[in-house]
Amino acid sequence: MGSRHLLLVAGSGRSGTSLFAGIVNKLGFHVPEPQVAVDESNPRGFSEPRWVVNTHTALLQQANVHASDARPSAWADTAKISFDEKVIAEVHGWLQDQFSRHDQVVIKDPRLLWFLPLWRQVGEDLGAGIHMVTMLRHPAEVVRSKMNWYSNMPLVDANRVAGWANTMLFTERATRDHRRAFVRFEDLLEDWTQPIARISAQFEIPTLVDAPARNQAWAANLVDPTLRRSKASWEDLDVPKELLRLSERVWEDLLSLIETGADDGGAALARLDGHREEYVSFYNHAEHVVQSTVLAAARQKSVGQKSARAPTGSQAKSAGQKSARAPAGSQASSLADILLGQVRQRVPAGMRGLIPLRVKLALVNLFKK
Amino acid sequence: MIAAGSLARWQNREGYDEYVVRWGWADGGALAPGFTAVLRVKDEARSIPWVLPPILRSVGRVVVVDNGSTDGTPEVAERVAGTAGLSANLEVLSYPFPVSRCGPEHLATPPDSVHSLTYFYNWSFSHVRTRYALKWDGDMVLTPQGERVLRDLAWQLQASDGAMLRMRRAAVYVESERVAYVDLAYSHGELWGWPNSPNYTFIKCFDWEFIQPFADHIIELPDVACFELKWLDAEEFAHWSDTSFDKTIMNARKRRDQRIFRALHQGSPLPDNVVRVESPNGGLHIIDYLRQVYAALRRNGGTVENVHLPSVNGRAGEPALSSAQGAAPTPGPTQNGEIQRG
């Protein structure tokens, strides 16, 4: 393996990803600057490069995906964005710049899990060894912690648990065929040296355990068991029983992957495949059940838009005056409508379906001019 | 032809019961996640050693439908899969009927005839038993980047039942074991993947078949995912009944192919964006070399400087750089020996 290493730290927010990235940073991995500023929710620092956070946030916004999105279909949306050559080129350029100054780079951001294939691909193109670490924390604790620190987001318990299940199930799948490790937050707090030594051996990065004593002391100083401020159980949360049972099984099977080679010859992976299928089915059914609510919201939005467009008395009067003047634009639209109507009558639907949408729109615009 | 999606069993007008189209989605059982790649092939024995291993590594199942090959394509496919240790993922089927060539022959053939491209495609894709179908050609070579993209899409699309995959691929004109010409001009993307459901079947159009419907949710695969082999000493346009290619915009790609072919054969100037690539010393076949450097070549606008060849990393690491196993030797320069430009 070459000297370049890209360490990708994934996991649900509030799972100890900051602590892990902070430790490996002290042991020699570079966290690209500038970093996200420390705040009360993470007093020892996030170890998140600002550029990465901004880029991921923009991409998620573009894909209309939330950082802890519970929709399993959201993975197709972020995949689509990740294939954009411009996005690939931007990430490539930024990471190349990091590697020009540092051989060992760690990237951590709670949104990273949506873009693991993108980072892996760019890292490999730059000749880096790719290593993925997924932090594990019980979903009830994750949700409780998020309720405490992300209270500005109006997400209910059940949705947050579903988001945990979705992100963890698919993150496990995303990292499956690669050099990876799972680390339990509690284990890191209890004795951080053991998980790090295991990863050092597993990833063949001896510099982690060979770090100077001073650096090891810095790493040790980051670990504070009181950081685990949110302890919770399922009883504290309002979650459907089916989702609760599924999440608990996912949690147990993820834990079984912590020890190297402890996946029972693929049995745990097969169970996780089953859980993922079950979650997709569960979520689809949930969407079907609440269809009335969705339709009602859509109707409400439609009514709102119409009423927003409805003219006031003076506007109506003004509109009437404009109508009387019969603007050229409306005549052109009518002409376009007539011509398109004739096309619809004379060209069979099957043939119309073959005409690309952009061509149709171009024709409409042509008639309107 | 029975209307698309109305029934799961489509008869052919010749009455061949064993070649009735029986769609996998009509079995009632749950479809497995992921892709099945369907390759309709005829005399592709020469390309298969480079085409088959990457696609076998990338999707759960590959169905090769042989249409009357005389060069041992089915046997080569089975041997190549065996050598790669992936025989369990491969199914080889035979479709013994002569199929109308693209163009006027296709136009003159009813879509419910076993001789129709449309029927042939629907029969071939009816063997898909996964949630997504992937159309693949016997001359399309996946790059390592493309392999990863397909492996990831298997889970990324697990909950998405309406996405279609579109991909552009460049033509690679193989001159010899060491030299090829790559057409880096961007072509129009084509649809290669779609959900395996009653809503997605092939219909007849003028020159060839089309998959319908044209979905709004289209995922564009990276341009570096794959390239298409063209052997300079082969008859590239044999599957067309009319090679004038002057009728529709759909044939623009074919026209360019023909132009490059002629230029390379006649020694006339090449069109823009066609680059010559030579494998470095060491015996690496040009196709293996291109697989490794194609992404960089594409992104760097035709140069392969400062390329990091992929290293083995984790369980799904790349095989060592070597010639495709089971590949027949590539003939040297074409029959007339005129292609010597660089």
XYZ file of C-alpha atoms in Angstrom:
711
model
C 0.000 0.000 0.000
C 1.227 3.490 -0.818
C 1.881 6.205 1.692
C -1.383 8.049 1.091
C -4.292 7.154 3.350
C -7.813 8.547 3.275
C -9.775 7.760 6.412
C -13.531 8.283 6.050
C -15.405 8.478 9.350
C -19.102 7.803 8.936
C -21.974 7.276 11.298
C -25.052 8.948 12.556
C -24.562 12.358 14.131
C -24.099 12.192 17.918
C -22.380 8.770 17.666
C -18.853 9.777 18.589
C -17.622 10.528 15.082
C -16.068 13.792 16.289
C -14.230 12.020 19.081
C -12.851 9.345 16.771
C -11.706 11.856 14.155
C -10.190 13.987 16.919
C -8.199 11.041 18.258
C -6.757 9.999 14.900
C -6.001 13.654 14.245
C -3.867 13.761 17.366
C -2.184 10.537 16.221
C -1.096 11.996 12.912
C -4.015 12.224 10.501
C -4.661 15.650 9.071
C -8.051 17.307 9.484
C -8.236 19.832 6.641
C -8.517 23.464 7.694
C -10.470 25.529 8.361
C -12.589 23.431 10.686
C -16.110 23.981 11.955
C -15.949 26.054 15.140
C -16.421 24.446 18.533
C -19.764 24.974 20.247
C -21.578 23.819 23.347
C -22.919 20.665 21.655
C -19.387 19.474 20.959
C -17.011 21.214 23.372
C -13.933 19.296 22.202
C -14.411 20.146 18.548
C -16.129 18.596 15.551
C -13.021 17.735 13.507
C -15.083 18.681 10.478
C -13.493 20.547 7.557
C -15.642 23.555 6.747
C -15.254 22.942 2.989
C -16.558 19.392 3.340
C -19.529 20.467 5.444
C -20.431 23.251 3.011
C -20.069 20.975 -0.003
C -22.133 18.171 1.499
C -24.789 20.591 2.655
C -25.093 22.068 -0.822
C -25.242 18.650 -2.463
C -27.891 17.404 -0.050
C -29.911 20.527 -0.680
C -29.607 19.975 -4.415
C -30.753 16.361 -3.997
C -33.539 17.404 -1.592
C -32.230 14.991 1.016
C -31.952 15.640 4.758
C -28.798 14.620 6.648
C -30.729 11.967 8.590
C -33.316 11.307 5.908
C -35.482 8.272 6.612
C -36.433 7.666 2.960
C -34.583 4.675 1.529
C -35.155 6.109 -1.938
C -32.980 9.094 -0.974
C -29.872 7.003 -1.714
C -30.709 7.094 -5.407
C -30.970 10.884 -5.216
C -27.530 11.357 -3.688
C -26.074 8.772 -6.083
C -27.337 10.812 -9.001
C -25.639 13.946 -7.686
C -22.405 12.050 -7.048
C -22.078 11.062 -10.721
C -21.859 14.690 -11.810
C -18.420 15.190 -13.335
C -18.276 18.764 -11.994
C -18.849 17.513 -8.467
C -16.227 14.814 -8.921
C -13.755 17.369 -10.275
C -14.340 19.738 -7.333
C -13.857 17.038 -4.720
C -10.855 15.699 -6.644
C -9.213 19.127 -6.769
C -9.803 19.814 -3.102
C -8.550 16.414 -1.944
C -5.547 16.573 -4.256
C -4.627 19.839 -2.596
C -4.850 18.185 0.839
C -2.686 15.263 -0.264
C -0.100 17.634 -1.697
C 0.679 18.621 1.890
C -0.348 15.582 3.961
C -0.210 11.847 3.322
C -2.826 10.918 5.912
C -6.149 12.714 5.713
C -9.270 12.088 7.783
C -12.679 13.272 6.581
C -15.530 13.385 9.050
C -18.979 14.886 8.682
C -22.371 13.413 9.671
C -23.453 13.951 6.052
C -20.491 11.998 4.685
C -22.367 8.701 4.688
C -24.502 9.935 1.774
C -21.403 10.404 -0.366
C -19.095 7.524 0.548
C -18.826 6.158 -3.035
C -17.862 9.632 -4.270
C -15.045 10.063 -1.735
C -13.847 6.513 -2.185
C -13.653 6.937 -5.946
C -11.812 10.249 -5.775
C -9.435 8.905 -3.136
C -8.619 5.866 -5.249
C -8.061 8.043 -8.303
C -5.487 9.939 -6.244
C -3.736 6.725 -5.306
C -4.780 6.716 -1.646
C -5.596 3.691 0.433
C -9.252 4.050 1.462
C -10.352 3.173 4.991
C -13.855 3.534 6.350
C -14.812 3.687 10.008
C -18.429 3.614 11.125
C -19.194 4.766 14.648
C -21.925 2.897 16.499
C -24.145 4.177 19.254
C -27.467 2.753 20.396
C -30.295 4.403 18.413
C -32.220 5.401 21.521
C -29.194 7.326 22.782
C -28.576 8.872 19.372
C -32.158 10.065 19.170
C -32.161 11.385 22.720
C -28.912 13.246 22.067
C -30.287 14.733 18.860
C -33.437 15.821 20.687
C -31.192 17.671 23.134
C -28.794 19.292 20.689
C -30.759 19.578 17.448
C -34.000 20.763 19.003
C -34.424 23.374 16.285
C -35.336 20.578 13.867
C -39.014 19.589 14.121
C -38.477 15.836 13.812
C -40.406 13.405 15.975
C -38.952 10.358 17.743
C -40.217 7.827 15.215
C -38.795 9.745 12.277
C -35.437 10.130 13.977
C -35.274 6.392 14.710
C -36.265 5.658 11.106
C -33.530 8.025 9.966
C -31.029 6.152 12.105
C -32.127 2.784 10.664
C -31.990 4.070 7.086
C -28.599 5.704 7.352
C -26.969 2.867 9.289
C -28.369 0.059 7.157
C -27.220 1.675 3.937
C -23.907 2.872 5.354
C -23.156 -0.716 6.302
C -23.955 -1.734 2.729
C -21.914 1.108 1.249
C -18.796 0.131 3.184
C -19.203 -3.613 2.832
C -16.833 -4.320 -0.011
C -14.052 -2.141 1.325
C -11.490 -1.925 4.083
C -13.670 -0.977 7.021
C -14.120 -1.094 10.763
C -16.924 -0.489 13.238
C -16.299 1.223 16.557
C -18.712 1.486 19.449
C -18.854 4.913 21.053
C -18.878 3.379 24.542
C -15.752 1.346 23.772
C -13.947 4.476 22.689
C -14.911 6.202 25.920
C -14.028 3.224 28.092
C -10.551 2.537 26.670
C -9.790 4.360 23.451
C -6.457 2.595 22.936
C -7.970 -0.795 22.166
C -10.234 0.206 19.250
C -7.497 2.402 17.790
C -4.882 -0.365 18.062
C -7.269 -2.782 16.392
C -7.865 -0.369 13.533
C -4.173 0.371 13.208
C -3.501 -3.327 12.667
C -6.536 -3.954 10.531
C -5.868 -1.000 8.229
C -2.106 -1.547 8.264
C -1.439 1.994 9.451
C 1.226 1.499 12.116
C 1.760 5.232 12.515
C -1.419 5.381 14.599
C 0.029 3.289 17.434
C 3.580 4.476 16.775
C 2.635 8.110 17.358
C 4.925 9.975 19.774
C 3.969 9.749 23.443
C 3.105 13.430 23.467
C 0.561 12.897 20.684
C -0.871 9.893 22.475
C -1.329 12.046 25.553
C -3.146 14.652 23.474
C -5.435 11.930 22.164
C -6.078 10.649 25.672
C -6.981 14.146 26.813
C -9.765 14.264 24.258
C -11.546 11.320 25.806
C -13.913 12.295 28.545
C -16.506 9.714 29.639
C -18.787 12.560 30.660
C -19.131 13.302 26.926
C -21.754 10.577 26.902
C -24.339 12.934 28.232
C -27.433 11.360 26.664
C -28.387 7.973 28.002
C -31.749 6.655 27.036
C -33.819 3.556 26.504
C -36.647 2.775 24.163
C -39.133 3.501 26.954
C -38.232 7.176 26.643
C -39.263 7.309 23.003
C -42.541 7.203 21.112
C -41.689 4.731 18.361
C -43.863 2.109 16.576
C -43.127 -1.354 17.895
C -42.254 -2.744 14.465
C -39.670 -0.026 13.887
C -38.324 -0.445 17.415
C -37.858 -4.196 16.983
C -36.222 -3.746 13.597
C -33.845 -1.062 14.882
C -32.849 -3.233 17.814
C -32.006 -6.122 15.485
C -30.018 -3.795 13.228
C -28.114 -2.536 16.248
C -27.272 -6.038 17.452
C -26.089 -7.183 14.039
C -23.971 -4.069 13.566
C -22.340 -4.739 16.919
C -21.453 -8.225 15.734
C -19.340 -6.672 12.980
C -17.032 -4.879 15.411
C -14.659 -7.762 15.875
C -12.705 -8.556 12.713
C -14.050 -11.607 10.983
C -16.894 -11.999 13.446
C -19.627 -11.910 10.854
C -20.334 -15.662 11.099
C -19.158 -16.343 7.591
C -21.575 -13.832 6.155
C -24.554 -14.685 8.354
C -24.638 -11.222 9.931
C -24.415 -9.602 6.512
C -27.268 -11.765 5.269
C -29.333 -10.708 8.281
C -28.530 -7.060 7.603
C -29.617 -7.552 3.978
C -32.891 -8.869 5.331
C -33.253 -5.927 7.707
C -32.655 -3.501 4.837
C -35.342 -5.160 2.756
C -37.679 -5.103 5.733
C -37.007 -1.432 6.334
C -37.671 -0.531 2.683
C -40.957 -2.417 2.842
C -41.865 -0.865 6.210
C -41.195 2.632 4.926
C -43.155 2.076 1.717
C -46.135 0.865 3.708
C -45.867 3.829 6.046
C -45.981 6.141 3.037
C -49.062 4.351 1.773
C -50.784 4.626 5.131
C -50.300 8.389 5.351
C -51.253 9.044 1.730
C -54.375 10.944 2.812
C -52.281 13.309 4.872
C -49.888 13.882 1.972
C -52.742 14.524 -0.463
C -54.427 16.874 1.991
C -51.190 18.812 2.400
C -50.789 18.991 -1.365
C -54.388 20.266 -1.710
C -53.772 22.814 1.002
C -50.627 24.005 -0.745
C -52.466 24.239 -4.036
C -55.263 26.272 -2.435
C -52.685 28.505 -0.805
C -50.954 29.164 -4.094
C -54.222 29.898 -5.857
C -55.350 32.298 -3.166
C -51.931 33.941 -3.265
C -52.386 34.403 -7.006
C -56.038 35.523 -6.725
C -56.228 39.212 -7.601
C -57.417 41.784 -5.136
C -60.097 44.246 -6.213
C -57.660 46.755 -7.708
C -55.556 44.002 -9.225
C -58.665 42.472 -10.808
C -59.584 45.832 -12.254
C -56.102 46.273 -13.605
C -56.197 42.749 -15.020
C -59.480 43.566 -16.734
C -57.944 46.570 -18.370
C -55.007 44.503 -19.557
C -57.386 41.872 -20.876
C -59.260 44.473 -22.836
C -56.034 45.433 -24.519
C -55.528 41.804 -25.559
C -51.780 41.610 -25.225
C -49.851 39.977 -28.027
C -48.432 37.420 -25.645
C -51.822 35.923 -24.863
C -52.685 35.705 -28.552
C -49.415 33.905 -29.169
C -50.191 31.500 -26.337
C -53.593 30.831 -27.870
C -51.999 30.151 -31.229
C -49.556 27.753 -29.590
C -52.439 26.027 -27.813
C -54.378 25.643 -31.063
C -51.400 24.247 -32.935
C -50.522 21.886 -30.110
C -54.141 20.742 -29.950
C -53.997 19.885 -33.628
C -50.751 17.991 -33.091
C -52.384 16.034 -30.285
C -55.321 15.143 -32.517
C -53.247 14.048 -35.496
C -50.220 12.379 -33.924
C -50.862 9.134 -32.010
C -50.000 9.144 -28.311
C -47.358 6.469 -28.796
C -45.529 8.608 -31.326
C -45.903 11.754 -29.219
C -44.283 9.877 -26.385
C -41.157 9.470 -28.479
C -40.641 13.211 -28.796
C -38.240 14.361 -26.057
C -39.730 16.827 -23.604
C -37.106 19.433 -24.406
C -38.134 19.321 -28.081
C -41.785 19.792 -27.151
C -40.939 22.757 -24.931
C -38.780 24.275 -27.647
C -41.681 24.022 -30.119
C -44.089 25.640 -27.668
C -41.666 28.502 -27.113
C -41.238 28.859 -30.865
C -44.969 29.265 -31.366
C -45.165 31.768 -28.556
C -42.549 34.064 -30.097
C -48.029 -7.843 -30.311
C -49.958 -7.791 -27.089
C -50.013 -4.382 -25.469
C -47.099 -3.775 -23.160
C -47.883 -4.607 -19.584
C -51.279 -6.170 -20.280
C -50.174 -9.758 -19.862
C -47.137 -11.517 -18.574
C -47.031 -14.006 -21.437
C -46.512 -12.846 -25.016
C -47.002 -15.199 -27.928
C -45.058 -15.017 -31.147
C -46.815 -15.155 -34.505
C -44.815 -18.221 -35.573
C -46.205 -20.209 -32.629
C -42.936 -21.324 -31.026
C -44.113 -22.191 -27.521
C -40.625 -22.550 -26.094
C -39.878 -18.958 -27.134
C -42.977 -17.358 -25.691
C -42.057 -14.286 -23.639
C -42.705 -15.073 -19.965
C -41.825 -12.071 -17.847
C -40.007 -12.605 -14.568
C -42.126 -10.016 -12.790
C -45.208 -12.140 -13.444
C -43.974 -15.132 -11.463
C -45.465 -13.778 -8.273
C -42.259 -14.221 -6.295
C -40.299 -11.305 -4.946
C -37.558 -10.008 -7.218
C -34.097 -9.840 -5.681
C -32.473 -6.402 -5.346
C -29.828 -5.411 -7.840
C -29.180 -5.861 -11.534
C -29.264 -8.575 -14.116
C -27.189 -7.700 -17.161
C -28.526 -9.041 -20.439
C -26.092 -9.383 -23.349
C -27.483 -10.244 -26.765
C -24.491 -11.477 -28.692
C -23.513 -12.797 -32.078
C -19.910 -13.614 -32.896
C -18.399 -11.681 -30.011
C -15.886 -14.364 -28.966
C -13.057 -11.964 -29.513
C -14.420 -9.247 -27.206
C -15.998 -11.439 -24.529
C -12.755 -12.019 -22.541
C -12.631 -8.273 -21.827
C -16.357 -7.677 -21.623
C -17.596 -10.467 -19.410
C -15.355 -10.521 -16.291
C -15.978 -6.880 -15.280
C -19.725 -7.109 -15.744
C -19.826 -10.449 -13.913
C -18.012 -8.811 -10.998
C -20.399 -5.868 -10.971
C -23.908 -7.301 -11.053
C -25.620 -10.224 -9.385
C -26.421 -12.110 -12.566
C -25.507 -12.015 -16.243
C -27.619 -13.556 -18.997
C -25.864 -14.051 -22.325
C -28.296 -14.662 -25.161
C -26.484 -16.061 -28.153
C -28.052 -15.449 -31.538
C -26.453 -17.927 -33.867
C -22.767 -17.276 -33.308
C -20.363 -19.225 -35.482
C -17.220 -18.276 -33.584
C -17.909 -20.181 -30.355
C -19.128 -17.155 -28.377
C -21.213 -19.225 -25.869
C -18.316 -21.566 -25.129
C -15.909 -18.664 -24.712
C -18.382 -16.969 -22.349
C -18.616 -20.056 -20.173
C -14.865 -20.564 -20.185
C -14.160 -16.942 -19.305
C -16.689 -17.000 -16.455
C -15.166 -20.231 -15.180
C -11.651 -18.825 -15.281
C -12.864 -15.806 -13.343
C -14.547 -18.073 -10.794
C -17.920 -16.519 -11.579
C -19.739 -19.309 -13.439
C -22.522 -19.287 -10.867
C -23.474 -15.756 -11.947
C -23.715 -16.595 -15.646
C -26.566 -18.060 -17.655
C -26.079 -18.708 -21.380
C -29.188 -19.004 -23.534
C -29.665 -19.621 -27.223
C -32.019 -17.679 -29.476
C -31.760 -19.547 -32.754
C -33.848 -17.365 -35.063
C -32.342 -15.003 -37.607
C -33.100 -11.500 -36.375
C -33.764 -8.627 -38.744
C -30.937 -6.143 -38.944
C -31.410 -2.520 -37.888
C -32.869 -0.282 -40.538
C -35.180 -1.347 -43.395
C -35.140 -5.051 -42.488
C -36.299 -4.222 -38.987
C -38.956 -1.891 -40.333
C -40.376 -4.671 -42.492
C -40.608 -7.194 -39.633
C -43.722 -7.314 -37.400
C -42.880 -6.866 -33.716
C -44.469 -10.144 -32.627
C -42.305 -12.197 -34.943
C -39.410 -14.152 -33.505
C -37.363 -12.466 -36.233
C -38.062 -9.014 -34.859
C -35.463 -7.153 -32.824
C -38.320 -6.035 -30.603
C -39.422 -9.585 -29.861
C -35.822 -10.742 -29.451
C -35.165 -8.016 -26.876
C -38.367 -8.662 -24.962
C -37.652 -12.411 -24.891
C -34.085 -11.787 -23.724
C -35.060 -9.384 -20.945
C -37.903 -11.607 -19.779
C -35.185 -13.721 -18.117
C -34.312 -10.962 -15.664
C -35.133 -11.976 -12.090
C -33.820 -8.927 -10.253
C -35.486 -5.565 -9.665
C -33.420 -3.825 -12.290
C -32.461 -4.857 -15.801
C -29.233 -3.729 -17.399
C -28.820 -3.828 -21.140
C -25.252 -4.601 -22.072
C -23.533 -5.220 -25.372
C -20.989 -7.865 -26.240
C -18.430 -5.185 -27.021
C -18.829 -2.914 -23.972
C -15.935 -2.946 -21.507
C -16.492 -1.669 -17.980
C -13.722 0.334 -16.390
C -12.844 -0.214 -12.711
C -14.759 3.011 -12.006
C -17.770 1.654 -13.862
C -17.611 -1.603 -11.934
C -17.842 0.284 -8.664
C -20.671 2.447 -9.911
C -22.753 -0.598 -10.812
C -21.954 -2.388 -7.572
C -23.032 0.684 -5.606
C -26.173 1.252 -7.641
C -27.402 -2.204 -6.662
C -28.038 -0.905 -3.144
C -28.532 2.755 -3.966
C -31.544 1.865 -6.112
C -32.895 -0.733 -3.700
C -35.874 1.443 -2.761
C -36.220 3.299 -6.033
C -38.616 1.706 -8.481
C -38.733 4.321 -11.204
C -35.180 5.312 -12.093
C -33.636 4.721 -15.480
C -29.906 4.719 -16.140
C -28.420 6.623 -19.021
C -24.817 6.346 -20.089
C -22.554 7.637 -22.795
C -19.748 5.459 -24.039
C -16.837 6.204 -26.281
C -15.764 4.003 -29.140
C -12.315 2.421 -28.980
C -10.943 1.284 -32.330
C -8.485 -1.513 -31.681
C -5.692 -1.587 -34.201
C -3.389 -4.124 -32.560
C -2.522 -5.589 -29.182
C -0.657 -2.406 -28.358
C -2.485 0.375 -30.193
C -6.017 1.729 -30.212
C -7.776 4.948 -31.148
C -10.247 6.434 -28.673
C -13.060 8.696 -29.788
C -13.395 11.220 -26.948
C -16.163 13.240 -28.606
C -19.284 13.262 -26.476
C -22.134 11.287 -27.900
C -25.776 11.286 -26.939
C -26.464 9.107 -23.919
C -28.563 5.998 -24.244
C -30.747 4.217 -21.725
C -29.083 1.103 -20.361
C -30.892 0.280 -17.127
C -34.493 0.270 -15.953
C -36.820 -1.337 -13.415
C -37.832 -4.890 -14.195
C -41.569 -4.316 -14.210
C -44.571 -4.423 -16.573
C -44.078 -0.716 -17.183
C -40.754 -1.203 -18.966
C -40.825 -3.207 -22.186
C -39.509 -2.804 -25.690
C -41.563 -1.340 -28.505
C -40.843 -1.240 -32.197
C -39.660 2.005 -33.798
C -38.429 2.703 -37.300
C -34.772 1.727 -37.232
C -34.613 -0.400 -34.126
C -36.342 -1.152 -30.838
C -36.880 1.232 -27.922
C -37.452 0.697 -24.245
C -40.502 2.515 -22.993
C -41.531 4.580 -21.196
C -39.111 7.507 -21.105
C -39.017 8.169 -17.381
C -38.374 11.549 -15.815
C -36.110 10.108 -13.132
C -32.961 9.436 -15.120
C -29.593 8.843 -13.512
C -26.651 9.717 -15.723
C -23.758 7.360 -15.138
C -20.267 8.856 -15.261
C -18.795 9.094 -18.746
C -15.804 7.113 -17.550
C -17.839 3.985 -16.779
C -17.266 2.063 -19.981
C -16.063 2.078 -23.571
C -17.084 0.172 -26.653
C -14.720 -2.030 -28.632
C -14.505 -1.866 -32.384
C -12.017 -4.083 -34.149
C -10.525 -2.359 -37.115
C -10.235 -5.577 -39.089
C -13.881 -6.562 -38.519
C -17.024 -5.704 -40.413
C -18.456 -3.268 -37.895
C -21.696 -2.511 -39.723
C -22.782 -6.073 -40.479
C -25.867 -5.808 -38.259
C -27.267 -2.946 -40.330
C -29.236 -3.620 -43.480
C -28.595 -0.126 -44.809
C -25.343 1.611 -43.986
C -26.099 4.990 -45.501
C -26.938 6.332 -42.009
C -28.304 9.529 -43.458
C -31.914 9.377 -42.403
C -32.256 10.353 -38.794
C -30.441 12.131 -36.043
C -30.457 8.814 -34.186
C -27.831 7.598 -36.612
C -25.367 10.414 -35.993
C -23.212 8.133 -33.871
C -23.148 5.490 -36.584
C -22.162 8.081 -39.136
C -19.232 9.148 -36.974
C -18.210 5.516 -36.464
C -18.198 5.012 -40.184
C -16.194 8.176 -40.767
C -13.515 7.181 -38.254
C -13.377 3.659 -39.630
C -12.797 4.951 -43.125
C -10.208 7.475 -41.969
C -8.238 4.810 -40.150
C -8.421 2.397 -43.054
C -7.636 4.943 -45.729
C -5.057 6.953 -43.810
C -7.049 10.153 -44.205
C -7.240 12.805 -41.454
C -9.100 11.711 -38.338
C -12.018 13.719 -36.972
C -11.372 15.909 -33.933
C -11.164 14.311 -30.494
C -9.874 10.946 -31.701
C -6.672 10.105 -29.839
C -4.135 7.362 -30.412
C -3.209 5.353 -27.322
C -0.354 2.891 -27.112
C 0.154 0.493 -24.265
C 3.508 0.983 -22.553
C 6.196 -1.646 -22.862
C 5.592 -4.716 -20.777
C 3.126 -6.754 -22.744
C -0.018 -5.207 -21.317
C -2.791 -5.526 -23.864
C -4.127 -2.199 -25.054
C -7.635 -3.006 -23.781
C -6.338 -3.852 -20.310
C -4.264 -0.695 -20.361
C -7.218 1.413 -21.453
C -9.381 -0.041 -18.707
C -6.919 1.346 -16.212
C -6.312 4.760 -17.750
C -9.592 5.472 -19.511
C -11.029 7.644 -16.714
C -7.927 9.809 -16.601
C -7.787 9.949 -20.392
C -11.376 11.154 -20.491
C -10.982 13.674 -17.680
C -7.619 14.996 -18.842
C -8.802 15.555 -22.389
C -6.733 12.826 -24.003
C -3.625 12.495 -21.877
C -2.751 9.842 -19.339
C 0.009 11.595 -17.427
C 0.128 11.332 -13.642
C -2.396 8.528 -13.532
C -2.529 6.407 -10.402
C -3.290 2.899 -11.556
C -5.846 1.447 -9.132
C -4.329 -0.595 -6.370
C -5.764 -3.623 -4.654
C -7.739 -2.315 -1.716
C -10.077 -4.463 0.284
C -12.013 -7.490 -0.778
C -13.284 -6.041 -4.011
C -9.871 -4.962 -5.210
C -8.917 -4.889 -8.822
C -7.225 -7.855 -10.404
C -3.597 -7.413 -11.257
C -2.874 -5.725 -14.540
C -2.694 -8.502 -17.074
C -4.215 -9.533 -20.330
C -7.775 -10.825 -20.200
C -7.812 -14.521 -19.555
C -8.981 -16.632 -22.425
C -8.515 -13.852 -24.927
C -7.550 -14.731 -28.434
C -4.519 -12.865 -29.739
C -5.373 -9.604 -31.394
C -4.397 -9.533 -35.029
C -1.757 -7.036 -35.950
C -2.400 -4.116 -38.212
C -5.349 -4.507 -40.518
C -5.245 -6.561 -43.626
C -3.869 -3.799 -45.746
C -1.364 -2.759 -43.089
C -2.037 0.913 -43.671
C -2.678 2.004 -40.132
C 0.654 3.281 -38.937
C -0.135 6.826 -37.856
C 0.407 8.084 -34.368
